[in-house]
Coordinates of C-alpha atoms in Angstrom, one line a residue:
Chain A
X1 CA -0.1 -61.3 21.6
X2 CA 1.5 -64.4 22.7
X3 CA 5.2 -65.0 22.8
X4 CA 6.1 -68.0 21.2
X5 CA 8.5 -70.5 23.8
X6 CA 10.9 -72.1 20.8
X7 CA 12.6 -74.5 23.0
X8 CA 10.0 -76.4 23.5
X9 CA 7.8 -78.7 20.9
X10 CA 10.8 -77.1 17.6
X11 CA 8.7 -78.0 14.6
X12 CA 5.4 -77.3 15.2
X13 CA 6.8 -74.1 16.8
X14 CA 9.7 -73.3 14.5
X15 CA 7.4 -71.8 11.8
X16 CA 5.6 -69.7 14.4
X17 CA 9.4 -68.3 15.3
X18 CA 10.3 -67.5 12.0
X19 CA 6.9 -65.6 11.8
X20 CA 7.3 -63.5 15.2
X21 CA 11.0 -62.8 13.5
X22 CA 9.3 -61.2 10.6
X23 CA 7.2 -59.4 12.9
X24 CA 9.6 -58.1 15.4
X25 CA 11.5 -56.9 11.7
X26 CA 8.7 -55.0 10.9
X27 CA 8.1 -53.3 13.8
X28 CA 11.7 -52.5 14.1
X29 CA 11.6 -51.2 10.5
X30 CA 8.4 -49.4 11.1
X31 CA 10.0 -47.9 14.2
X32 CA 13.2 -47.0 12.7
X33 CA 11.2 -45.4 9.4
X34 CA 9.0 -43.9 12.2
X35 CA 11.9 -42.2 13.5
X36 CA 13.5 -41.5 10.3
X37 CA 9.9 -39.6 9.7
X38 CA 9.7 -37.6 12.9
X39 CA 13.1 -36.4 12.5
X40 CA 12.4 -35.2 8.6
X41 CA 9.1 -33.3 10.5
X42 CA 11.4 -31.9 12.9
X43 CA 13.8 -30.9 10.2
X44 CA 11.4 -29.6 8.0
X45 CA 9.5 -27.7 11.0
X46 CA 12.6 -26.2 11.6
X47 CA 14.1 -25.2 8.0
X48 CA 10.2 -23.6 7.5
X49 CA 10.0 -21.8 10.4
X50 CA 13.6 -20.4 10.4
X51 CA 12.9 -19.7 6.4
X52 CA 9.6 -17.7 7.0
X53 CA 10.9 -16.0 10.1
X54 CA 14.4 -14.7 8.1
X55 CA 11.8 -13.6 5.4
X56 CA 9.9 -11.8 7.9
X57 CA 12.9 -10.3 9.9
X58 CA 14.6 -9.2 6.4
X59 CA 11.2 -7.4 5.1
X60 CA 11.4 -5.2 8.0
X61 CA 14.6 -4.1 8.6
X62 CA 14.5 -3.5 5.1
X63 CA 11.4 -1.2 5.6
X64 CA 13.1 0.5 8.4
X65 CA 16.0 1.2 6.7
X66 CA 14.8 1.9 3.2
X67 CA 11.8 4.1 4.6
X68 CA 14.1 6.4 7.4
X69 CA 16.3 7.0 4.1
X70 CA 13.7 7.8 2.1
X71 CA 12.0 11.0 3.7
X72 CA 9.3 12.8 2.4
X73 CA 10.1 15.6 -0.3
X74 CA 7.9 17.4 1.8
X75 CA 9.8 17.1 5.0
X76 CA 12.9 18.4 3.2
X77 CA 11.2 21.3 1.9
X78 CA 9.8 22.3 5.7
X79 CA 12.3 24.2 5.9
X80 CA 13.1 25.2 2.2
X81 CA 10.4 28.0 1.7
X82 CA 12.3 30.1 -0.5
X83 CA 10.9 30.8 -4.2
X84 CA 13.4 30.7 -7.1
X85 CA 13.8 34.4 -8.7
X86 CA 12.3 36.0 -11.2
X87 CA 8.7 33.8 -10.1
X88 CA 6.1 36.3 -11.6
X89 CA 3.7 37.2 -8.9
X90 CA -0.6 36.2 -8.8
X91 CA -3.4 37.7 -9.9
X92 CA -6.8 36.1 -9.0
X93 CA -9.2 35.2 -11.6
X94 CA -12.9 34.1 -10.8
X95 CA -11.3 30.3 -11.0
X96 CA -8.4 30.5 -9.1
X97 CA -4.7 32.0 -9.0
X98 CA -2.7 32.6 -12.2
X99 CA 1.1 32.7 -12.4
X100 CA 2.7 33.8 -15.6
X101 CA 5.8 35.4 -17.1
X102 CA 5.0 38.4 -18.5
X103 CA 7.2 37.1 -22.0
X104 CA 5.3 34.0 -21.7
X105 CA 3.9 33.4 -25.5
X106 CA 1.6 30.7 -26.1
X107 CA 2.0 29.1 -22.6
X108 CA 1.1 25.4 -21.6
X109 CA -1.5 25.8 -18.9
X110 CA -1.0 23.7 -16.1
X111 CA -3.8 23.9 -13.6
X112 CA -3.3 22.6 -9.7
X113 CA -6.6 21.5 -8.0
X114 CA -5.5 21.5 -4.1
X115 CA -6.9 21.4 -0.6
X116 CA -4.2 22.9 2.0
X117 CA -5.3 20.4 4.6
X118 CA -4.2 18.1 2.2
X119 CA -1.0 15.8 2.9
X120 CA -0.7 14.8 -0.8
X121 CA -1.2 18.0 -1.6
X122 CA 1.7 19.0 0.1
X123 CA 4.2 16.4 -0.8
X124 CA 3.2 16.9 -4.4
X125 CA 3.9 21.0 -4.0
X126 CA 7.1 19.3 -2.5
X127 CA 8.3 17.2 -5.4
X128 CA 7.4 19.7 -8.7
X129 CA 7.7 22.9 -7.1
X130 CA 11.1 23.8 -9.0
X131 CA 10.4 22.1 -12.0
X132 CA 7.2 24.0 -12.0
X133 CA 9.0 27.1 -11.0
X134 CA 11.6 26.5 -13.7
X135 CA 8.6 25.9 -16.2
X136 CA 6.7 29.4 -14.9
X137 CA 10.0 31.7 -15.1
X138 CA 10.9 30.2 -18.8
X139 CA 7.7 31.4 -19.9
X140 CA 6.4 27.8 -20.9
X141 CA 3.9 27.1 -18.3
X142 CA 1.0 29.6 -17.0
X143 CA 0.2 28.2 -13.6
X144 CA -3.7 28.7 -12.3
X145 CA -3.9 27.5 -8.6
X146 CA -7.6 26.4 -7.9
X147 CA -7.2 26.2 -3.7
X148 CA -10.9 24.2 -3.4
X149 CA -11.9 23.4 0.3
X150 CA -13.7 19.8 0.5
X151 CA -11.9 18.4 3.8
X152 CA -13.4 21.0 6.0
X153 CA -15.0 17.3 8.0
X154 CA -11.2 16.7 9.0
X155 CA -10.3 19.9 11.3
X156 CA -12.3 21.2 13.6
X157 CA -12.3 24.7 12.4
X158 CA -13.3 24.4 9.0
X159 CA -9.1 24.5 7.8
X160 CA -9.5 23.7 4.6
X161 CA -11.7 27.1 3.8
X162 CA -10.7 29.3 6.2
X163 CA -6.6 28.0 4.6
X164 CA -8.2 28.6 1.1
X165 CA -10.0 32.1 1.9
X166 CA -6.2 33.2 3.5
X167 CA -4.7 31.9 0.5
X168 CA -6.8 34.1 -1.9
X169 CA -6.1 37.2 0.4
X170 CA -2.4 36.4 -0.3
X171 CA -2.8 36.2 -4.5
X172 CA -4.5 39.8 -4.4
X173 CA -1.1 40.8 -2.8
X174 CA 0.9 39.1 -5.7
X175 CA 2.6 36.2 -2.9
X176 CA 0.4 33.6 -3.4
X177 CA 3.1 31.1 -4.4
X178 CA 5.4 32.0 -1.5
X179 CA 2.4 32.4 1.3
X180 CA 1.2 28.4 0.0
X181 CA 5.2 27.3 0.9
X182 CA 4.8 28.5 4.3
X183 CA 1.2 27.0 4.9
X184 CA 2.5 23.5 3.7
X185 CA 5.3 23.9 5.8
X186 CA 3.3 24.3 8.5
X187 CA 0.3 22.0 7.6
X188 CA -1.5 20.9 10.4
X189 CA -2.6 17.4 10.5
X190 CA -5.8 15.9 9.5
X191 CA -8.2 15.8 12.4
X192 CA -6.4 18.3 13.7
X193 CA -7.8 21.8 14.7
X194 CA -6.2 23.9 12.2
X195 CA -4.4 26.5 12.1
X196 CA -5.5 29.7 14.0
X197 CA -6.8 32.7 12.1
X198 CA -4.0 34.8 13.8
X199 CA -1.7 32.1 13.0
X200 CA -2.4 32.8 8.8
X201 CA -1.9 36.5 9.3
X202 CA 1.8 35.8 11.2
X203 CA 2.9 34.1 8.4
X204 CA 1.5 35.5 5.8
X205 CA 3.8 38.6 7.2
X206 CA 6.7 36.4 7.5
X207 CA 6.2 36.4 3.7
X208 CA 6.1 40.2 3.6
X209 CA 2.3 40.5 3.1
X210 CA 0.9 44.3 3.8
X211 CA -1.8 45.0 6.2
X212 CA -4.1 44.4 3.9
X213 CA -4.1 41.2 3.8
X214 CA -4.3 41.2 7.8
X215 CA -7.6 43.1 7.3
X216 CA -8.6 40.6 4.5
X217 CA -8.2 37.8 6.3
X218 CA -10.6 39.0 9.7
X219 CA -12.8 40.4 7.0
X220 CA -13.5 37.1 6.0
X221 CA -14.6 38.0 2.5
X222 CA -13.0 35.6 0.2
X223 CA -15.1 32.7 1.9
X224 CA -17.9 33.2 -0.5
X225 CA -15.2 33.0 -3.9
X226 CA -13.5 29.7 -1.8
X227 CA -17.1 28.7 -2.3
X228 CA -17.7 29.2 -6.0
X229 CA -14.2 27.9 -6.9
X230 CA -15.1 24.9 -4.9
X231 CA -18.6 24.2 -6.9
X232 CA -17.3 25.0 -10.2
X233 CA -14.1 22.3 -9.3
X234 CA -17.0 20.0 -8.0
X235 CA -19.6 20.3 -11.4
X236 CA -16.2 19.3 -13.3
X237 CA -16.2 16.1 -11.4
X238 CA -13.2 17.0 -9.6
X239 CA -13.6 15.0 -6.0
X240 CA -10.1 14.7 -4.6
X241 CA -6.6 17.0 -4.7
X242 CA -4.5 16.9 -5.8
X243 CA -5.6 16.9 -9.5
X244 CA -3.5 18.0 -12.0
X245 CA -4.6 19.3 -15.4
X246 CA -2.3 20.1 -18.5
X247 CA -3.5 21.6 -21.2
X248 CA -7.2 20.9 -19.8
X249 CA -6.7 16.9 -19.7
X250 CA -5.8 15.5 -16.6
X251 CA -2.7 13.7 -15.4
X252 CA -2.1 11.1 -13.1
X253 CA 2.0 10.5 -13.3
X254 CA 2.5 12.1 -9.6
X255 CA 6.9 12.8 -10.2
X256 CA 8.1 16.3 -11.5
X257 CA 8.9 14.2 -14.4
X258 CA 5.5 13.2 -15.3
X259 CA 4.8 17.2 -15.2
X260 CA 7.6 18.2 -17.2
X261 CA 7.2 15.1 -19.6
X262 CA 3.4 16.0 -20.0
X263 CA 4.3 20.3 -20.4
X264 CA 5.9 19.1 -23.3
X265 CA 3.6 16.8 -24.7
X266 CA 1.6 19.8 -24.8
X267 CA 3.7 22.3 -26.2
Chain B
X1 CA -24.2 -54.7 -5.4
X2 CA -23.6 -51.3 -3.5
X3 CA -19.8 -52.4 -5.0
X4 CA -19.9 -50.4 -8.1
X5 CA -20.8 -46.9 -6.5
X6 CA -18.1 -47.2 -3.7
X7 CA -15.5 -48.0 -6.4
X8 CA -16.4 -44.7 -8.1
X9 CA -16.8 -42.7 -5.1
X10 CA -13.4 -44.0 -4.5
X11 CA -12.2 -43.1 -7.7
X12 CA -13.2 -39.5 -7.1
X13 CA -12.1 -39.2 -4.2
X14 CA -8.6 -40.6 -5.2
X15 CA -9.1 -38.1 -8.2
X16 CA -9.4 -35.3 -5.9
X17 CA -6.5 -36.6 -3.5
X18 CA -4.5 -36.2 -6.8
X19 CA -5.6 -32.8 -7.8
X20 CA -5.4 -30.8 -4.6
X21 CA -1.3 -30.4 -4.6
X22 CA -1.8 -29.3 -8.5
X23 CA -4.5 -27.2 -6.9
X24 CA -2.5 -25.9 -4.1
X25 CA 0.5 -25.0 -6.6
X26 CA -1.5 -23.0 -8.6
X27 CA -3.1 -21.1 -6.1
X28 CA 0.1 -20.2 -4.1
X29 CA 1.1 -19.1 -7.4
X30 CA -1.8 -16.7 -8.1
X31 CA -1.5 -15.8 -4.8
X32 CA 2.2 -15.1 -4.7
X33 CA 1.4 -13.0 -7.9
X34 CA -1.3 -10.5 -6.1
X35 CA 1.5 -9.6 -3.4
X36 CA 4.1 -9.6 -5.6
X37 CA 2.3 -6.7 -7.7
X38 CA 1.0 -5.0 -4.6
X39 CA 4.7 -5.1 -3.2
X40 CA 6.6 -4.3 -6.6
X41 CA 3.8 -1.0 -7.0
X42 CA 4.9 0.4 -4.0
X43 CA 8.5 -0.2 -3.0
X44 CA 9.5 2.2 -5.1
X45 CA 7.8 5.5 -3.9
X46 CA 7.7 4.8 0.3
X47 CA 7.3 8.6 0.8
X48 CA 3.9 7.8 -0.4
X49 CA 3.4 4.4 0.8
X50 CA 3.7 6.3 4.1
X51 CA 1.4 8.7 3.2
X52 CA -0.9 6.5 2.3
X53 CA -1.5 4.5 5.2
X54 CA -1.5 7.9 6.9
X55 CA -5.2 8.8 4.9
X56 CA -6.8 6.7 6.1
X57 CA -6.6 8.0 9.6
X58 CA -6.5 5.2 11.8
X59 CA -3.0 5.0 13.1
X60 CA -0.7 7.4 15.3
X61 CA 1.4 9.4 12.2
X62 CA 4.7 7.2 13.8
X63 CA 3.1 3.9 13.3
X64 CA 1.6 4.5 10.2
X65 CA 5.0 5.5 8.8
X66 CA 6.3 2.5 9.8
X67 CA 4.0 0.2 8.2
X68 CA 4.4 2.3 5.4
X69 CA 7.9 2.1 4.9
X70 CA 7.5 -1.9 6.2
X71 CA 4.4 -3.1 4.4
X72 CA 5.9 -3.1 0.7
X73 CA 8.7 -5.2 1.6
X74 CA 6.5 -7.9 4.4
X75 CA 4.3 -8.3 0.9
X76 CA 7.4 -8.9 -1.6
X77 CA 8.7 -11.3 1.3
X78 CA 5.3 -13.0 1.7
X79 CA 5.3 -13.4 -2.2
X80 CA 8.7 -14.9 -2.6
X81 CA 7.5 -17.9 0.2
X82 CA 5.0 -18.4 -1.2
X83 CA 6.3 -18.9 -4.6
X84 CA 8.6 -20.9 -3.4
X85 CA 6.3 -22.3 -1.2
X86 CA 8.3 -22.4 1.6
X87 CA 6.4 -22.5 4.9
X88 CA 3.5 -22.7 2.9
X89 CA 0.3 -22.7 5.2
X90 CA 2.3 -20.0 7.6
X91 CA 3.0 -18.0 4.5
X92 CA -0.8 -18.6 3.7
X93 CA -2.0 -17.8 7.0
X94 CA 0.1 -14.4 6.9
X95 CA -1.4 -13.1 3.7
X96 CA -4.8 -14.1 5.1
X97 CA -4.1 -12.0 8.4
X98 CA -3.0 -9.4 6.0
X99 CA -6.1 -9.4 3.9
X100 CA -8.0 -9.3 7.3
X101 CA -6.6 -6.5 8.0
X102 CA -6.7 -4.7 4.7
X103 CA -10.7 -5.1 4.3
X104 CA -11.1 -3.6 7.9
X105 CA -9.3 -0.3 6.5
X106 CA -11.0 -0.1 3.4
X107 CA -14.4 -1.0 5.2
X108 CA -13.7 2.0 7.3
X109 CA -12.6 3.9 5.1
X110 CA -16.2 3.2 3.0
X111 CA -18.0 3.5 6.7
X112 CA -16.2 7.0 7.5
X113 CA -16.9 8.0 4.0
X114 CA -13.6 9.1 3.6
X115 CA -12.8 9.4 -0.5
X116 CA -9.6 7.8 -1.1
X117 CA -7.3 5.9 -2.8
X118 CA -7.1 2.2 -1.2
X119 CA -3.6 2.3 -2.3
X120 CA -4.0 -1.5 -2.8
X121 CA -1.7 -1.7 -5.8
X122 CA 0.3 1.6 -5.2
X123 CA -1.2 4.8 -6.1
X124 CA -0.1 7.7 -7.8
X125 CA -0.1 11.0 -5.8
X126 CA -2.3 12.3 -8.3
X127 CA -5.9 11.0 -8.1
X128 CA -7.0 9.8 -11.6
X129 CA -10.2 11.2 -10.9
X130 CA -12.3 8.0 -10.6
X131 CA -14.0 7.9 -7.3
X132 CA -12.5 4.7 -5.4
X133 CA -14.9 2.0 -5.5
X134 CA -15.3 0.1 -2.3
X135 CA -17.6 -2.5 -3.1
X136 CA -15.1 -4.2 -5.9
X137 CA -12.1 -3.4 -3.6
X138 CA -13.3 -5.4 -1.0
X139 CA -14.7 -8.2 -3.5
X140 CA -11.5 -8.2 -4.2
X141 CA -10.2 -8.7 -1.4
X142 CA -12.3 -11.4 -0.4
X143 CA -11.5 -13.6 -3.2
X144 CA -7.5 -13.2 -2.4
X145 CA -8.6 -14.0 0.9
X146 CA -10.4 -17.2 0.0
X147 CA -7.5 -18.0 -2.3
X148 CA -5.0 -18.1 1.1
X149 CA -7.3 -19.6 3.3
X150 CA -7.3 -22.7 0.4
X151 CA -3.2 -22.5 0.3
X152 CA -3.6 -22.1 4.3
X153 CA -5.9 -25.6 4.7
X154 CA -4.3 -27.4 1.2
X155 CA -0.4 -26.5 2.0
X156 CA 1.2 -30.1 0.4
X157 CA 1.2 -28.9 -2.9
X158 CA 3.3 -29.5 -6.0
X159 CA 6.9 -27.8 -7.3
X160 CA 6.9 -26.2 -3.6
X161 CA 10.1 -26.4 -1.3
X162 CA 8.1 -28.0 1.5
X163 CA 7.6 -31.2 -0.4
X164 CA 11.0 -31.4 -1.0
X165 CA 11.1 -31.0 2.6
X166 CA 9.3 -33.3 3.0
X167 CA 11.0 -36.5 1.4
X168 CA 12.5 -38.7 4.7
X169 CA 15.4 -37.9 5.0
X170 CA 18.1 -41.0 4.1
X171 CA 19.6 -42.8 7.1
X172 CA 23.4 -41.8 6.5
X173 CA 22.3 -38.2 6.4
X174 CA 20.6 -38.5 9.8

């Protein structure tokens, strides 16, 4: 507060010099240590921020480039509708669609649970159809489709039976593997207003389905057996697709692995 | 007279000082641990990662592929600051925003009714046939949010790189 005049009066002031000495070193150091602080904020503001922001930067250009090499199964198999020879053709059932090699003796059964609105559904078709295919031909696996409609709320058009009814029109005919390829290639998207009827007879004729089918489809018949496969799915507390049984207990390992790995378990 | 309480008060609240880095550390930790899981579960399968932020309908298909392919990494990332604990309190704040927005999409998911798999921790493709239940999800989530909102307010905390960071630095290095 007040400066101290040490020329004048020495003793009496000299000890009040030394004191405002001390002082003015203190503040100095405090300054200096101050200092020293601010810049170790500065320093550590920087290193944090440049740390969390690399971080940040590194996750997503490893997303990006991880993810665009990583397509969906499904999207490779848009175009890869083809069905390996020697696939047994359907017959339907009062449950649903059964594929299986006349040889076949003492068969696993797998059974599919799916909605074709689906997009899991799809991608799952996508990643076990030629192991399952494989499994079918060899006589190991009989393969019962259950095509159950409970995301009609997502199209417009009621899809997912109308998909499900075409489908069934399709395992009469014996195609039922080969007509599901092409509706999954073409799957519209959730929300979405389906595909047309007229739509499910073109490409159920790309497939080589006869007139019959046409006239199956506009009859509209197979709604009511969409229905009962759908409740009977339902009282078996099956809520979502896809679910996959073997041998009657479900599995949950979603790779054609898992499948294979669980057919085997089974046999 | 009123000495004896105010020394004990003190005393707490110099207990407390003490504990909250210990506190902090562990936290981070626990929190580090939820995203690493959550990351680890699906950076392996992106196809469905994608897929799965595609059910639950909210996004344009584009952007929800890209948070799909981006998300598992941003969580792995967010897991490896904070066990470091590097940038702490960002880091906290980040998994909080995250959080945020995870309880919106599985509230709307609840509130649409839409049956799905939250896909919190990865999913299979396969459902395992237990209907998703959205009240423990979200209790779930709420506690992990709690957790980084204490990591977010309480960032000094022990064995973390900030404190390190934090040491003055010595004059000749300045």
């Amino acid at each position: 507060m007040t400066t101290p005049k040490t020329g004048r009066d020495a003793p009496a002031s000299s000890k009040a010099a030394r004191r405002a000495n001390r002082k003015q070193e203190l503040a100095a150091r405090k300054q200096a240590e101050a200092a020293a602080a601010a810049k170790a904020r500065r320093r550590r503001k920087l290193l944090t921020w440049s740390g969390v922001a690399a971080a940040m930067v590194l996750a997503v250009v490893l997303g990006v480039v991880v993810g665009s090499n990583s397509s969906d199964s499904a999207d490779d198999a848009a175009l890869d509708t083809s069905v390996a020879a020697g696939f047994p053709e359907s017959t339907r059932t009062d449950g649903g669609v059964v594929m299986v090699a006349d040889d076949a003796q003492n068969p696993v059964r797998v059974e599919l649970y799916v909605d074709l609105l689906c997009p899991a559904c799809r991608e799952y078709e996508a990643r076990v159809a030629d192991t399952l295919e494989r499994l079918v031909i060899d006589g190991r696996v009989e393969l019962v489709v259950h095509p159950i409609a409970i995301l009609d709320g997502l199209s417009t058009t009621e899809y997912s039976s109308r998909a499900a009814a075409a489908v069934a029109c399709a395992a009469d005919e014996g195609l039922f593997w080969q007509y599901q390829k092409v509706l999954y290639a073409e799957q519209p998207a959730e929300g979405s207003d389906g595909l047309s009827d007229q739509r499910l007879v073109e490409l159920g004729t790309q497939v080589g389905l006869p007139a019959a089918f046409q006239e199956c489809v506009d009859s509209a018949t197979e709604a009511a057996w969409v229905e009962q496969v759908t409740d009977t799915a339902r009282q078996a507390g099956i809520s979502s697709t896809p679910t996959v049984l073997v041998d009657g207990g479900q599995i949950t390992g979603g790779t054609a692995g898992d499948l294979e790995a669980a057919v085997e378990a089974a046999e | 007279m009123g000495r004896a309480p105010d020394r004990a008060a003190r005393t707490t609240r110099s207990r407390i000082a003490e504990g909250l880095p210990w506190a902090s550390a562990l936290a981070r930790a626990g929190l580090a641990a939820v995203f690493a899981w959550a990351g680890l579960a699906k950076v392996g399968d992106l196809a469905l990662s994608r897929l799965t932020v595609r059910s639950y309908q909210l996004l344009p298909e584009e952007l929800a592929d890209l948070i799909g392919n981006v998300l598992p990494f941003v969580e792995l990332a967010l897991a490896l600051l904070l066990l470091v604990g590097l940038g702490t309190r960002v880091a906290a704040c980040l998994a909080g925003l995250l959080l945020v927005t995870f309880i919106i999409g599985v509230s709307s998911l609840w509130i649409r009714g839409i049956e799905g798999a939250c896909g919190c921790f990865g999913t299979s493709l396969l459902s395992d046939g237990n209907p998703a239940s959205y009240p423990l999800i979200l209790a779930r989530d709420l506690a992990f949010l709690i957790l980084a909102a204490f990591v977010a307010l309480v960032p000094k905390s022990r064995w973390s790189v900030d404190s390190m960071l934090d040491r003055p630095v010595p004059e000749e290095n300045l």
